[in-house]
Tab-separated table of C-alpha atoms and ligand atoms in Angstrom:
chain	number	residue	atom	x	y	z
N	1	MET	CA	7.568	28.945	-9.796
N	2	HIS	CA	4.708	31.576	-8.723
N	3	GLY	CA	7.032	33.227	-6.910
N	4	PHE	CA	8.493	32.956	-3.613
N	5	ASP	CA	7.981	35.162	-0.600
N	6	PHE	CA	10.464	33.050	1.775
N	7	THR	CA	13.433	33.907	2.740
N	8	VAL	CA	16.620	32.212	4.485
N	9	SER	CA	18.457	35.336	6.174
N	10	GLU	CA	21.787	34.252	7.140
N	11	GLU	CA	22.072	34.401	10.637
N	12	GLU	CA	19.209	31.719	9.944
N	13	GLU	CA	21.348	29.379	8.015
N	14	ALA	CA	24.877	30.035	10.039
N	15	VAL	CA	22.607	28.179	12.984
N	16	VAL	CA	21.962	25.784	11.338
N	17	PRO	CA	25.938	23.934	8.916
N	18	GLY	CA	24.551	20.961	7.262
N	19	ARG	CA	21.249	20.963	8.314
N	20	LYS	CA	18.602	22.663	6.736
N	21	VAL	CA	15.720	20.796	4.550
N	22	LEU	CA	13.246	20.934	1.541
N	23	VAL	CA	9.670	19.514	2.807
N	24	THR	CA	6.754	18.736	0.274
N	25	GLY	CA	3.251	19.270	0.579
N	26	ALA	CA	3.665	21.469	4.116
N	27	THR	CA	0.953	22.411	3.528
N	28	GLY	CA	-0.825	19.138	3.790
N	29	LEU	CA	-1.520	16.515	6.961
N	30	LEU	CA	1.353	15.160	7.046
N	31	GLY	CA	4.022	17.343	5.747
N	32	ARG	CA	2.620	19.684	8.941
N	33	ALA	CA	3.601	16.927	11.142
N	34	VAL	CA	7.223	16.548	9.212
N	35	PHE	CA	7.944	20.291	9.102
N	36	ARG	CA	7.467	20.992	12.737
N	37	GLU	CA	9.788	17.714	13.432
N	38	PHE	CA	12.358	19.327	11.730
N	39	GLN	CA	11.854	22.666	13.048
N	40	ASN	CA	11.918	21.298	16.320
N	41	ASN	CA	14.898	20.084	16.697
N	42	GLY	CA	18.008	22.613	15.145
N	43	TRP	CA	16.845	22.003	11.423
N	44	LEU	CA	16.120	24.837	8.995
N	45	VAL	CA	12.756	23.581	7.799
N	46	ILE	CA	12.148	25.348	3.563
N	47	GLY	CA	8.473	24.146	3.266
N	48	THR	CA	6.645	24.342	0.135
N	49	GLY	CA	2.423	23.050	-0.525
N	50	TYR	CA	0.527	24.501	-3.672
N	51	ARG	CA	-3.153	25.612	-2.864
N	52	ARG	CA	-2.423	26.024	0.468
N	53	ALA	CA	1.007	27.694	0.767
N	54	ARG	CA	0.001	31.502	0.765
N	55	PRO	CA	1.389	33.206	3.191
N	56	ARG	CA	3.939	30.839	5.068
N	57	LEU	CA	4.770	28.845	2.437
N	58	LEU	CA	6.514	28.872	-1.079
N	59	CYS	CA	4.069	27.479	-3.319
N	60	CYS	CA	5.760	25.210	-6.292
N	61	ASP	CA	4.315	23.569	-8.277
N	62	LEU	CA	6.095	20.496	-7.909
N	63	THR	CA	4.328	19.425	-11.829
N	64	ASP	CA	7.363	22.366	-13.132
N	65	GLU	CA	9.787	21.170	-13.797
N	66	ASP	CA	11.810	24.273	-13.745
N	67	ALA	CA	10.347	25.334	-11.006
N	68	VAL	CA	11.532	22.364	-8.937
N	69	ARG	CA	14.737	22.929	-10.206
N	70	GLY	CA	14.461	26.836	-9.132
N	71	LEU	CA	14.251	25.741	-5.700
N	72	LEU	CA	16.188	22.832	-5.135
N	73	GLN	CA	19.369	25.664	-6.872
N	74	GLU	CA	18.244	27.988	-5.405
N	75	TYR	CA	18.137	26.737	-1.518
N	76	LYS	CA	20.851	23.985	-1.273
N	77	PRO	CA	18.650	21.982	1.411
N	78	ASN	CA	21.571	18.706	2.907
N	79	ALA	CA	18.056	16.425	2.736
N	80	VAL	CA	14.923	16.356	0.524
N	81	ILE	CA	11.942	15.155	2.251
N	82	HIS	CA	8.998	13.940	-0.460
N	83	CYS	CA	5.111	14.041	1.205
N	84	ALA	CA	3.217	16.289	-1.144
N	85	ALA	CA	1.133	13.707	-3.576
N	86	GLU	CA	-2.410	13.271	-4.652
N	87	ARG	CA	-3.095	10.400	-1.732
N	88	ARG	CA	-6.823	9.224	-2.595
N	89	PRO	CA	-6.931	6.191	-5.017
N	90	ASP	CA	-10.498	6.949	-5.396
N	91	VAL	CA	-9.108	10.322	-7.264
N	92	VAL	CA	-6.604	9.166	-8.360
N	93	GLU	CA	-8.639	6.383	-10.318
N	94	ARG	CA	-11.389	8.979	-11.524
N	95	HIS	CA	-7.374	12.084	-13.022
N	96	THR	CA	-5.308	9.503	-13.715
N	97	GLU	CA	-2.968	11.843	-15.383
N	98	ALA	CA	-2.763	14.563	-12.765
N	99	ALA	CA	-2.148	12.037	-9.787
N	100	VAL	CA	1.028	10.630	-12.153
N	101	ASN	CA	1.979	13.718	-13.049
N	102	LEU	CA	2.539	14.191	-9.615
N	103	ASN	CA	3.178	11.322	-7.874
N	104	VAL	CA	5.384	9.713	-10.732
N	105	HIS	CA	7.039	13.180	-12.424
N	106	ALA	CA	7.250	15.179	-9.633
N	107	THR	CA	9.076	12.886	-7.795
N	108	SER	CA	11.273	11.418	-10.660
N	109	THR	CA	12.386	15.565	-11.124
N	110	LEU	CA	13.067	16.246	-7.440
N	111	ALA	CA	14.944	13.124	-7.178
N	112	LYS	CA	16.865	14.376	-9.747
N	113	GLU	CA	17.758	17.514	-8.767
N	114	ALA	CA	18.125	16.807	-5.198
N	115	ALA	CA	20.975	13.997	-6.992
N	116	ALA	CA	22.645	16.692	-8.667
N	117	CYS	CA	23.064	19.360	-6.014
N	118	ALA	CA	23.351	15.994	-2.658
N	119	ALA	CA	21.055	16.229	-1.055
N	120	SER	CA	19.792	12.854	0.547
N	121	PHE	CA	16.185	12.791	-0.128
N	122	LEU	CA	13.707	10.032	1.524
N	123	TYR	CA	9.624	9.283	0.150
N	124	ILE	CA	7.210	8.673	1.170
N	125	SER	CA	5.189	6.130	-0.155
N	126	THR	CA	2.242	3.390	1.325
N	127	ASP	CA	1.239	-0.094	2.046
N	128	TYR	CA	-0.328	-0.027	-1.350
N	129	VAL	CA	1.879	-0.952	-2.913
N	130	PHE	CA	0.923	-4.519	-1.972
N	131	ASP	CA	-1.802	-6.300	-3.111
N	132	GLY	CA	-3.421	-7.798	1.286
N	133	ARG	CA	-2.980	-10.968	0.429
N	134	ASN	CA	-0.666	-12.514	1.834
N	135	PRO	CA	0.671	-10.522	5.195
N	136	PRO	CA	2.887	-8.558	6.854
N	137	TYR	CA	4.498	-7.406	4.237
N	138	GLY	CA	8.864	-7.519	4.381
N	139	GLU	CA	10.803	-3.910	2.827
N	140	ASP	CA	11.376	-6.854	0.054
N	141	ASP	CA	8.586	-8.210	-0.542
N	142	CYS	CA	7.421	-8.152	-4.377
N	143	PRO	CA	4.818	-5.252	-4.682
N	144	ASN	CA	0.927	-6.197	-7.047
N	145	PRO	CA	-0.421	-3.352	-6.012
N	146	LEU	CA	-3.898	-2.741	-6.819
N	147	ASN	CA	-5.223	0.455	-7.998
N	148	VAL	CA	-3.777	3.031	-9.556
N	149	TYR	CA	-3.065	4.566	-7.158
N	150	GLY	CA	-0.848	2.244	-5.170
N	151	ARG	CA	0.801	1.470	-8.584
N	152	SER	CA	1.575	5.253	-8.957
N	153	LYS	CA	3.664	5.667	-6.438
N	154	HIS	CA	5.056	1.631	-6.430
N	155	GLU	CA	6.165	3.985	-9.799
N	156	GLY	CA	7.698	6.628	-8.070
N	157	GLU	CA	9.585	3.984	-5.552
N	158	ARG	CA	10.833	3.008	-8.309
N	159	GLU	CA	11.864	6.233	-10.003
N	160	THR	CA	13.860	7.808	-6.949
N	161	LEU	CA	15.665	5.277	-6.098
N	162	ARG	CA	16.563	5.195	-9.958
N	163	HIS	CA	17.431	8.626	-9.648
N	164	CYS	CA	19.023	8.380	-6.792
N	165	PRO	CA	20.438	5.665	-5.801
N	166	GLY	CA	21.499	6.525	-2.042
N	167	ALA	CA	17.607	7.719	-1.104
N	168	VAL	CA	14.971	6.368	1.266
N	169	VAL	CA	11.692	5.337	0.546
N	170	LEU	CA	9.623	5.563	3.749
N	171	ARG	CA	5.881	2.779	3.575
N	172	VAL	CA	3.052	3.933	5.825
N	173	PRO	CA	-0.321	2.846	6.128
N	174	VAL	CA	-3.793	5.412	5.911
N	175	LEU	CA	-2.953	7.483	8.505
N	176	PHE	CA	-4.098	10.609	10.646
N	177	GLY	CA	-3.180	13.952	13.165
N	178	GLU	CA	-3.964	16.735	13.759
N	179	VAL	CA	-6.618	17.410	10.864
N	180	GLU	CA	-7.930	21.629	9.668
N	181	SER	CA	-10.724	19.608	8.824
N	182	VAL	CA	-12.345	16.452	10.574
N	183	THR	CA	-12.195	14.535	6.692
N	184	GLU	CA	-8.499	15.143	5.910
N	185	SER	CA	-7.302	11.866	7.390
N	186	ALA	CA	-9.747	8.531	6.474
N	187	VAL	CA	-9.030	8.229	9.960
N	188	THR	CA	-10.515	10.859	11.705
N	189	SER	CA	-13.774	11.065	9.126
N	190	LEU	CA	-15.383	8.143	11.256
N	191	TRP	CA	-16.054	11.130	14.391
N	192	LEU	CA	-18.777	12.296	11.891
N	193	LYS	CA	-20.233	8.674	10.659
N	194	VAL	CA	-19.975	8.297	15.511
N	195	GLN	CA	-21.713	11.381	15.415
N	196	GLU	CA	-24.671	10.456	13.636
N	197	GLY	CA	-26.418	9.328	17.406
N	198	THR	CA	-29.304	7.967	15.999
N	199	GLU	CA	-28.383	6.916	12.697
N	200	SER	CA	-27.530	4.207	12.247
N	201	CYS	CA	-24.358	3.721	10.364
N	202	THR	CA	-22.255	0.668	8.296
N	203	LEU	CA	-18.989	0.676	8.394
N	204	ASP	CA	-15.847	-0.688	7.035
N	205	HIS	CA	-15.483	-4.129	8.628
N	206	CYS	CA	-12.893	-6.073	6.445
N	207	GLN	CA	-10.049	-4.296	5.612
N	208	GLN	CA	-7.432	-4.660	8.295
N	209	ARG	CA	-5.858	-1.444	8.401
N	210	PHE	CA	-3.003	-0.195	11.330
N	211	PRO	CA	-3.666	3.798	11.711
N	212	THR	CA	-1.176	5.255	12.390
N	213	ASP	CA	0.239	8.611	13.451
N	214	ALA	CA	1.804	11.876	11.298
N	215	ARG	CA	3.782	13.317	14.354
N	216	ASP	CA	5.341	8.751	15.004
N	217	VAL	CA	5.911	8.693	10.689
N	218	ALA	CA	8.189	13.180	10.942
N	219	ALA	CA	9.917	11.716	14.489
N	220	VAL	CA	11.180	8.526	11.919
N	221	CYS	CA	11.503	10.237	9.110
N	222	ARG	CA	13.720	12.907	11.072
N	223	LYS	CA	16.563	9.848	12.102
N	224	LEU	CA	16.568	8.999	8.907
N	225	ALA	CA	17.785	11.893	7.062
N	226	GLU	CA	19.816	12.155	10.205
N	227	ARG	CA	21.440	8.486	10.118
N	228	ALA	CA	20.862	8.509	6.373
N	229	ARG	CA	23.849	11.862	6.934
N	230	GLN	CA	26.226	9.984	9.566
N	231	ASP	CA	26.084	6.515	7.528
N	232	PRO	CA	25.713	5.849	3.449
N	233	SER	CA	24.030	1.985	3.745
N	234	VAL	CA	21.388	3.803	5.333
N	235	ARG	CA	19.114	4.246	1.393
N	236	GLY	CA	16.935	1.431	0.733
N	237	VAL	CA	13.034	0.683	1.863
N	238	PHE	CA	12.009	0.825	5.009
N	239	HIS	CA	8.875	-0.168	6.396
N	240	PHE	CA	7.129	2.051	9.710
N	241	SER	CA	3.560	1.533	10.961
N	242	GLY	CA	0.862	1.337	14.268
N	243	ASN	CA	0.348	-1.696	15.660
N	244	GLU	CA	-2.997	-1.639	16.644
N	245	GLN	CA	-4.744	-4.025	14.022
N	246	MET	CA	-7.920	-2.358	13.361
N	247	THR	CA	-11.281	-2.543	10.565
N	248	LYS	CA	-13.159	1.318	10.065
N	249	TYR	CA	-15.432	-0.206	12.736
N	250	GLU	CA	-13.277	-1.020	14.820
N	251	MET	CA	-12.076	2.599	15.041
N	252	ALA	CA	-15.223	4.180	15.069
N	253	VAL	CA	-15.927	2.898	17.886
N	254	ALA	CA	-12.783	3.452	19.422
N	255	ILE	CA	-13.661	7.264	19.243
N	256	ALA	CA	-17.058	6.084	20.340
N	257	GLN	CA	-15.892	4.624	23.711
N	258	ALA	CA	-12.906	7.745	23.964
N	259	PHE	CA	-15.645	9.896	24.295
N	260	LYS	CA	-18.632	8.551	26.398
N	261	LEU	CA	-20.979	8.133	23.068
N	262	PRO	CA	-22.911	5.709	21.765
N	263	SER	CA	-22.216	3.504	19.034
N	264	ASP	CA	-24.938	1.091	18.622
N	265	HIS	CA	-26.368	3.111	15.518
N	266	LEU	CA	-22.574	1.758	13.845
N	267	ILE	CA	-23.006	-1.721	12.057
N	268	PRO	CA	-20.117	-3.979	10.818
N	269	LEU	CA	-20.728	-4.204	7.435
N	270	THR	CA	-18.508	-8.032	6.957
N	271	GLU	CA	-19.249	-7.362	2.996
N	272	GLN	CA	-15.871	-6.036	1.026
N	273	PRO	CA	-18.364	-3.288	-1.258
N	274	ALA	CA	-19.175	-4.842	-4.951
N	275	ALA	CA	-18.872	-0.609	-6.901
N	276	ALA	CA	-16.049	1.188	-4.739
N	277	ALA	CA	-14.238	2.777	-6.798
N	278	ALA	CA	-11.114	1.341	-6.936
N	279	LEU	CA	-9.835	-1.824	-4.746
N	280	ARG	CA	-8.250	-1.278	-1.731
N	281	PRO	CA	-5.869	-4.362	0.331
N	282	ILE	CA	-7.598	-6.223	2.512
N	283	ASN	CA	-4.926	-6.328	4.920
N	284	SER	CA	-1.480	-4.637	4.262
N	285	ARG	CA	0.024	-5.794	7.620
N	286	LEU	CA	4.014	-4.567	7.257
N	287	ASN	CA	6.399	-5.400	8.650
N	288	CYS	CA	8.993	-3.179	10.104
N	289	SER	CA	12.267	-4.733	11.398
N	290	ARG	CA	14.954	-2.504	9.197
N	291	LEU	CA	13.437	0.399	10.205
N	292	GLU	CA	13.740	-1.416	14.611
N	293	LEU	CA	17.138	-3.011	13.295
N	294	LEU	CA	18.174	0.036	13.151
N	295	ASN	CA	16.862	1.741	16.158
N	296	LEU	CA	15.558	3.874	13.361
N	297	SER	CA	11.788	3.531	15.204
N	298	VAL	CA	9.683	5.352	17.212
N	299	GLN	CA	7.308	3.162	19.683
N	300	PRO	CA	3.981	4.322	17.996
N	301	ARG	CA	1.547	6.530	20.248
N	302	PRO	CA	-1.174	3.428	21.613
N	303	PHE	CA	-5.153	5.148	18.657
N	304	THR	CA	-6.765	5.573	21.526
N	305	SER	CA	-5.008	8.479	23.083
N	306	ALA	CA	-3.662	9.089	20.097
N	307	VAL	CA	-6.186	10.140	17.187
N	308	THR	CA	-8.577	12.139	21.280
N	309	ASP	CA	-6.017	14.191	20.341
N	310	CYS	CA	-6.835	15.083	16.852
N	311	LEU	CA	-9.998	14.742	17.395
N	312	TRP	CA	-10.327	16.795	20.741
N	313	PRO	CA	-10.371	20.058	18.516
N	314	PHE	CA	-13.994	19.166	17.579
N	315	THR	CA	-15.768	18.470	19.589
N	316	ALA	CA	-18.167	21.054	21.244
N	317	ASP	CA	-17.319	21.435	24.776
N	318	LYS	CA	-13.627	21.586	24.507
N	319	ARG	CA	-12.629	20.075	28.293
N	320	TRP	CA	-13.597	16.462	26.661
N	321	ARG	CA	-8.914	17.776	25.955
N	322	GLN	CA	-8.467	17.816	29.986
N	323	THR	CA	-10.716	15.617	31.158
N	324	VAL	CA	-10.679	13.228	29.149
N	325	PHE	CA	-8.214	10.881	30.594
N	326	HIS	CA	-8.389	11.699	33.452
M	401	LIG	P1	-2.461	15.669	2.134
M	401	LIG	O1	-2.155	15.702	3.318
M	401	LIG	O2	-3.130	15.076	0.989
M	401	LIG	O3	-0.612	16.702	1.351
M	401	LIG	C1	-0.998	17.123	-0.621
M	401	LIG	C2	0.299	17.867	-0.102
M	401	LIG	O4	0.779	17.148	-1.580
M	401	LIG	C3	-0.595	19.201	0.208
M	401	LIG	O5	0.533	19.731	0.679
M	401	LIG	C4	-0.703	19.592	-1.403
M	401	LIG	O6	-0.667	21.344	-1.279
M	401	LIG	C5	0.512	18.978	-1.954
M	401	LIG	N1	0.654	18.841	-3.835
M	401	LIG	C6	-0.672	18.706	-3.728
M	401	LIG	N2	-0.874	19.121	-5.580
M	401	LIG	C7	0.902	19.527	-5.849
M	401	LIG	C8	1.178	20.055	-6.700
M	401	LIG	N3	1.281	20.150	-8.462
M	401	LIG	N4	2.274	20.053	-6.437
M	401	LIG	C9	3.052	20.975	-5.288
M	401	LIG	N5	2.805	20.501	-3.964
M	401	LIG	C10	1.087	19.713	-4.266
M	401	LIG	O7	-1.367	13.787	2.031
M	401	LIG	P2	-0.962	13.303	2.377
M	401	LIG	O8	-2.197	12.542	3.963
M	401	LIG	O9	-1.146	14.351	3.664
M	401	LIG	O10	-0.313	12.025	2.203
M	401	LIG	C11	1.530	12.093	2.414
M	401	LIG	C12	1.690	11.444	2.535
M	401	LIG	O11	1.784	10.148	2.414
M	401	LIG	C13	1.778	11.718	0.516
M	401	LIG	O12	3.266	10.312	-0.370
M	401	LIG	C14	1.296	9.942	0.763
M	401	LIG	O13	1.161	9.238	-0.191
M	401	LIG	C15	1.471	9.311	1.517
M	401	LIG	N6	0.841	7.745	2.490
M	401	LIG	C16	-0.251	8.778	3.414
M	401	LIG	C17	-1.962	7.983	3.442
M	401	LIG	C18	-2.887	7.876	4.297
M	401	LIG	O14	-3.237	8.589	5.459
M	401	LIG	N7	-3.059	10.329	4.653
M	401	LIG	C19	-1.215	6.837	3.533
M	401	LIG	C20	-0.097	6.344	3.438
M	401	LIG	C21	0.939	7.005	2.589
M	401	LIG	P3	-1.749	22.158	-0.915
M	401	LIG	O15	-2.780	21.400	-0.372
M	401	LIG	O16	-0.981	23.525	-0.519
M	401	LIG	O17	-1.752	22.531	-2.767
């Protein structure tokens, strides 16, 4: 491990007995939201990152088995929420070995070490484990990933459940949230297209997506972790998803309308691009009934207001935040 500069004081430990959580990928889009959600709800949170870890978080290369073992043995968390992954399908296609090391092998090590220290384990997975030909997909439906990213995440699910039979796998679709730069999420990236203004710009209008706010996923993670502590039957695969079906074209138009910007330059593309680097499912809608039946779901935030919340810091005129819904 690249050294710790994070210490948990005895006082902090005393405040939250049995509520110590390790969040991997805490520098990332989802991990940041998960970190905050647990911190705001009486958990002691230990967050790890890698390239962006310093100075606030622990820096740990999760592909280093000894470092992962040391991390778990030192902090002995009660729960692990494993968000770290290489989640960009085209990058996974080009740098497969590195991505598999993180998405599969690091997951396997973490699951083993979590089981060894009796921590509950929650692995974040994706709707891309499905081929998208026969939606909606239930938790027990058979995965058939179309690209290497989806295969690596499915393999990560299997490693999780093999080493940690009491673990939870939570599959989610495309995410957005508070971003450091708009390109951090496929959804907020559309801001750049919206802003192109006069230049006409084509956007996919074939692939059906269910954009989901990372804050909602974080709330579900906390509910799952808290319930799993009391009820060992809360394990296996769960789905959570926003409930508004939209193509990228429709998301961009919704963003333009929310900010009262022109959308005439946005052109819907109704044919799949022939040379896409990694194949994507056409519609991998998730059926989320298992979470709902156990009362572990949250009401997804409406897309327009949630995405506006995330994008307002990138507007030239910050008064949008106050004025846009009034
Ligand atoms: P992200 O923003 O790309 O963050 C990835 C995280 O992984 C970062 O914190 C990064 O740390 C960390 N990481 C990368 N290499 C590492 C290494 N060798 N050792 C330790 N940590 C490393 O990802 P995200 O969007 O939050 O995704 C979170 C989870 O949701 C993933 O499991 C992903 O598969 C799943 N998911 C995401 C989406 C989506 O649309 N984003 C959709 C479905 C499912 P540094 O940045 O500090 O290096």
